[in-house]
Amino acid sequence: MKKALLFLAGAVLCVAAATGCATLFGKQSHQVEMASTPSGAEVFVDGERMGTTPLQLSLKANKSYNVEFRVPGKKPIMRIINNRVAVKWVVLDVLGGVLPVAIDAITGNWYEFDQNKINVEFSMEEPAQ
């Protein structure tokens, strides 16, 4: 019985050591809320129509995104959602050694967005050009 428990504990430690903290405990996709005044603006992410505001999207955090809001008769509004390495995952990975750092860097699981809500306001006076 002791040997089985030791083997199981060793196996768990090996798996934990071979995986980065962000890969174990983080998430690959993050929720981003999109809103506009007036509501009903079309939302395009990297050129692909995603729906109309208000909208909640699940986006992979391993890249940045260009977001465009469109309302008929108004000039489109552009926003950028930038990704960045979350310091908390780097610190935990470094404490775990080189392998967790490499795994989280390769998988991209240690990224987060610089914002999780975008709210744009279309001017009532400004027509599209």
PDB file of C-alpha atoms in Angstrom:
ATOM      1  CA  MET A   1       0.000   0.000   0.000  1.00  0.00           C
ATOM      2  CA  LYS A   2       2.841   2.397   0.869  1.00  0.00           C
ATOM      3  CA  LYS A   3       4.566   1.663  -2.434  1.00  0.00           C
ATOM      4  CA  ALA A   4       1.370   2.387  -4.353  1.00  0.00           C
ATOM      5  CA  LEU A   5       0.894   5.713  -2.553  1.00  0.00           C
ATOM      6  CA  LEU A   6       4.526   6.673  -3.113  1.00  0.00           C
ATOM      7  CA  PHE A   7       4.231   5.768  -6.786  1.00  0.00           C
ATOM      8  CA  LEU A   8       1.028   7.803  -7.114  1.00  0.00           C
ATOM      9  CA  ALA A   9       2.577  10.789  -5.316  1.00  0.00           C
ATOM     10  CA  GLY A  10       5.646  10.554  -7.550  1.00  0.00           C
ATOM     11  CA  ALA A  11       3.510  10.404 -10.676  1.00  0.00           C
ATOM     12  CA  VAL A  12       1.525  13.473  -9.602  1.00  0.00           C
ATOM     13  CA  LEU A  13       4.743  15.385  -8.888  1.00  0.00           C
ATOM     14  CA  CYS A  14       6.187  14.429 -12.281  1.00  0.00           C
ATOM     15  CA  VAL A  15       3.069  15.650 -14.089  1.00  0.00           C
ATOM     16  CA  ALA A  16       3.035  18.877 -12.080  1.00  0.00           C
ATOM     17  CA  ALA A  17       6.740  19.471 -12.716  1.00  0.00           C
ATOM     18  CA  ALA A  18       6.326  18.831 -16.443  1.00  0.00           C
ATOM     19  CA  THR A  19       3.491  21.344 -16.775  1.00  0.00           C
ATOM     20  CA  GLY A  20       3.554  25.107 -16.429  1.00  0.00           C
ATOM     21  CA  CYS A  21       1.397  26.827 -13.829  1.00  0.00           C
ATOM     22  CA  ALA A  22      -0.671  28.677 -16.429  1.00  0.00           C
ATOM     23  CA  THR A  23      -1.242  25.439 -18.340  1.00  0.00           C
ATOM     24  CA  LEU A  24      -2.428  23.726 -15.165  1.00  0.00           C
ATOM     25  CA  PHE A  25      -4.463  26.512 -13.573  1.00  0.00           C
ATOM     26  CA  GLY A  26      -4.981  29.196 -16.222  1.00  0.00           C
ATOM     27  CA  LYS A  27      -7.255  29.329 -19.230  1.00  0.00           C
ATOM     28  CA  GLN A  28      -6.513  29.673 -22.922  1.00  0.00           C
ATOM     29  CA  SER A  29      -9.567  31.787 -23.752  1.00  0.00           C
ATOM     30  CA  HIS A  30     -10.781  34.884 -21.938  1.00  0.00           C
ATOM     31  CA  GLN A  31     -14.160  36.621 -21.980  1.00  0.00           C
ATOM     32  CA  VAL A  32     -14.274  40.134 -23.444  1.00  0.00           C
ATOM     33  CA  GLU A  33     -17.432  42.249 -23.182  1.00  0.00           C
ATOM     34  CA  MET A  34     -18.288  44.565 -26.085  1.00  0.00           C
ATOM     35  CA  ALA A  35     -20.816  47.381 -25.718  1.00  0.00           C
ATOM     36  CA  SER A  36     -21.754  50.526 -27.604  1.00  0.00           C
ATOM     37  CA  THR A  37     -23.929  53.606 -27.351  1.00  0.00           C
ATOM     38  CA  PRO A  38     -26.244  53.251 -29.140  1.00  0.00           C
ATOM     39  CA  SER A  39     -26.405  49.475 -28.786  1.00  0.00           C
ATOM     40  CA  GLY A  40     -26.734  47.303 -31.873  1.00  0.00           C
ATOM     41  CA  ALA A  41     -23.363  48.172 -33.423  1.00  0.00           C
ATOM     42  CA  GLU A  42     -21.895  45.431 -35.585  1.00  0.00           C
ATOM     43  CA  VAL A  43     -18.682  44.008 -34.114  1.00  0.00           C
ATOM     44  CA  PHE A  44     -15.865  42.737 -36.328  1.00  0.00           C
ATOM     45  CA  VAL A  45     -12.803  41.025 -34.858  1.00  0.00           C
ATOM     46  CA  ASP A  46      -9.846  40.828 -37.248  1.00  0.00           C
ATOM     47  CA  GLY A  47     -12.292  41.456 -40.101  1.00  0.00           C
ATOM     48  CA  GLU A  48     -14.744  38.696 -39.134  1.00  0.00           C
ATOM     49  CA  ARG A  49     -18.276  39.674 -38.098  1.00  0.00           C
ATOM     50  CA  MET A  50     -18.934  38.420 -34.565  1.00  0.00           C
ATOM     51  CA  GLY A  51     -22.391  39.880 -33.835  1.00  0.00           C
ATOM     52  CA  THR A  52     -23.934  43.071 -32.485  1.00  0.00           C
ATOM     53  CA  THR A  53     -23.528  44.891 -29.193  1.00  0.00           C
ATOM     54  CA  PRO A  54     -23.980  44.129 -26.389  1.00  0.00           C
ATOM     55  CA  LEU A  55     -21.821  41.069 -26.954  1.00  0.00           C
ATOM     56  CA  GLN A  56     -19.549  38.807 -24.933  1.00  0.00           C
ATOM     57  CA  LEU A  57     -16.803  36.985 -26.820  1.00  0.00           C
ATOM     58  CA  SER A  58     -14.411  34.239 -25.821  1.00  0.00           C
ATOM     59  CA  LEU A  59     -11.026  35.034 -27.374  1.00  0.00           C
ATOM     60  CA  LYS A  60      -7.727  33.171 -27.157  1.00  0.00           C
ATOM     61  CA  ALA A  61      -5.267  35.310 -25.245  1.00  0.00           C
ATOM     62  CA  ASN A  62      -2.147  34.206 -27.125  1.00  0.00           C
ATOM     63  CA  LYS A  63      -2.586  37.027 -29.676  1.00  0.00           C
ATOM     64  CA  SER A  64      -3.813  40.609 -30.009  1.00  0.00           C
ATOM     65  CA  TYR A  65      -7.006  41.528 -31.877  1.00  0.00           C
ATOM     66  CA  ASN A  66      -8.274  44.436 -33.988  1.00  0.00           C
ATOM     67  CA  VAL A  67     -11.905  45.199 -33.163  1.00  0.00           C
ATOM     68  CA  GLU A  68     -14.131  47.381 -35.338  1.00  0.00           C
ATOM     69  CA  PHE A  69     -17.556  48.698 -34.338  1.00  0.00           C
ATOM     70  CA  ARG A  70     -19.928  49.787 -37.118  1.00  0.00           C
ATOM     71  CA  VAL A  71     -23.223  51.669 -37.028  1.00  0.00           C
ATOM     72  CA  PRO A  72     -24.894  52.615 -40.340  1.00  0.00           C
ATOM     73  CA  GLY A  73     -24.322  56.276 -41.159  1.00  0.00           C
ATOM     74  CA  LYS A  74     -21.477  56.661 -38.637  1.00  0.00           C
ATOM     75  CA  LYS A  75     -17.711  56.495 -38.927  1.00  0.00           C
ATOM     76  CA  PRO A  76     -16.455  53.054 -37.725  1.00  0.00           C
ATOM     77  CA  ILE A  77     -14.630  52.958 -34.386  1.00  0.00           C
ATOM     78  CA  MET A  78     -11.489  50.827 -34.067  1.00  0.00           C
ATOM     79  CA  ARG A  79     -10.048  49.378 -30.863  1.00  0.00           C
ATOM     80  CA  ILE A  80      -7.139  47.024 -30.235  1.00  0.00           C
ATOM     81  CA  ILE A  81      -7.134  44.309 -27.592  1.00  0.00           C
ATOM     82  CA  ASN A  82      -3.484  43.692 -26.748  1.00  0.00           C
ATOM     83  CA  ASN A  83      -2.216  40.588 -25.061  1.00  0.00           C
ATOM     84  CA  ARG A  84       0.559  40.527 -22.492  1.00  0.00           C
ATOM     85  CA  VAL A  85       2.344  37.975 -20.374  1.00  0.00           C
ATOM     86  CA  ALA A  86       0.716  37.736 -16.940  1.00  0.00           C
ATOM     87  CA  VAL A  87       3.449  38.317 -14.361  1.00  0.00           C
ATOM     88  CA  LYS A  88       1.816  35.956 -11.846  1.00  0.00           C
ATOM     89  CA  TRP A  89       2.338  32.960 -14.163  1.00  0.00           C
ATOM     90  CA  VAL A  90       5.953  33.857 -14.915  1.00  0.00           C
ATOM     91  CA  VAL A  91       6.795  34.134 -11.210  1.00  0.00           C
ATOM     92  CA  LEU A  92       5.165  30.787 -10.431  1.00  0.00           C
ATOM     93  CA  ASP A  93       6.825  29.148 -13.450  1.00  0.00           C
ATOM     94  CA  VAL A  94      10.275  30.446 -12.504  1.00  0.00           C
ATOM     95  CA  LEU A  95       9.836  29.019  -9.020  1.00  0.00           C
ATOM     96  CA  GLY A  96       9.063  25.665 -10.657  1.00  0.00           C
ATOM     97  CA  GLY A  97      12.172  25.631 -12.832  1.00  0.00           C
ATOM     98  CA  VAL A  98      12.978  25.937 -16.529  1.00  0.00           C
ATOM     99  CA  LEU A  99      10.514  23.348 -17.838  1.00  0.00           C
ATOM    100  CA  PRO A 100       7.305  25.105 -16.678  1.00  0.00           C
ATOM    101  CA  VAL A 101       8.552  28.370 -18.219  1.00  0.00           C
ATOM    102  CA  ALA A 102       9.165  26.639 -21.541  1.00  0.00           C
ATOM    103  CA  ILE A 103       5.797  24.858 -21.514  1.00  0.00           C
ATOM    104  CA  ASP A 104       3.764  27.985 -20.761  1.00  0.00           C
ATOM    105  CA  ALA A 105       5.754  29.973 -23.334  1.00  0.00           C
ATOM    106  CA  ILE A 106       5.151  27.353 -26.034  1.00  0.00           C
ATOM    107  CA  THR A 107       1.451  26.856 -25.268  1.00  0.00           C
ATOM    108  CA  GLY A 108       0.821  30.587 -24.843  1.00  0.00           C
ATOM    109  CA  ASN A 109      -1.261  29.916 -21.740  1.00  0.00           C
ATOM    110  CA  TRP A 110       0.445  32.609 -19.680  1.00  0.00           C
ATOM    111  CA  TYR A 111      -1.089  35.476 -21.697  1.00  0.00           C
ATOM    112  CA  GLU A 112      -3.911  37.766 -20.631  1.00  0.00           C
ATOM    113  CA  PHE A 113      -5.592  40.785 -22.255  1.00  0.00           C
ATOM    114  CA  ASP A 114      -4.935  44.405 -21.345  1.00  0.00           C
ATOM    115  CA  GLN A 115      -8.721  44.931 -21.128  1.00  0.00           C
ATOM    116  CA  ASN A 116     -11.773  42.725 -20.706  1.00  0.00           C
ATOM    117  CA  LYS A 117     -14.427  45.346 -21.528  1.00  0.00           C
ATOM    118  CA  ILE A 118     -14.732  47.669 -24.497  1.00  0.00           C
ATOM    119  CA  ASN A 119     -17.433  50.328 -24.556  1.00  0.00           C
ATOM    120  CA  VAL A 120     -17.572  52.706 -27.523  1.00  0.00           C
ATOM    121  CA  GLU A 121     -19.790  55.729 -27.991  1.00  0.00           C
ATOM    122  CA  PHE A 122     -20.872  56.893 -31.428  1.00  0.00           C
ATOM    123  CA  SER A 123     -21.239  60.658 -31.734  1.00  0.00           C
ATOM    124  CA  MET A 124     -24.705  61.737 -32.835  1.00  0.00           C
ATOM    125  CA  GLU A 125     -23.274  64.643 -34.873  1.00  0.00           C
ATOM    126  CA  GLU A 126     -20.443  62.846 -36.658  1.00  0.00           C
ATOM    127  CA  PRO A 127     -21.579  61.333 -39.988  1.00  0.00           C
ATOM    128  CA  ALA A 128     -19.684  58.627 -41.855  1.00  0.00           C
ATOM    129  CA  GLN A 129     -17.111  59.838 -44.373  1.00  0.00           C
TER     130      GLN A 129
END
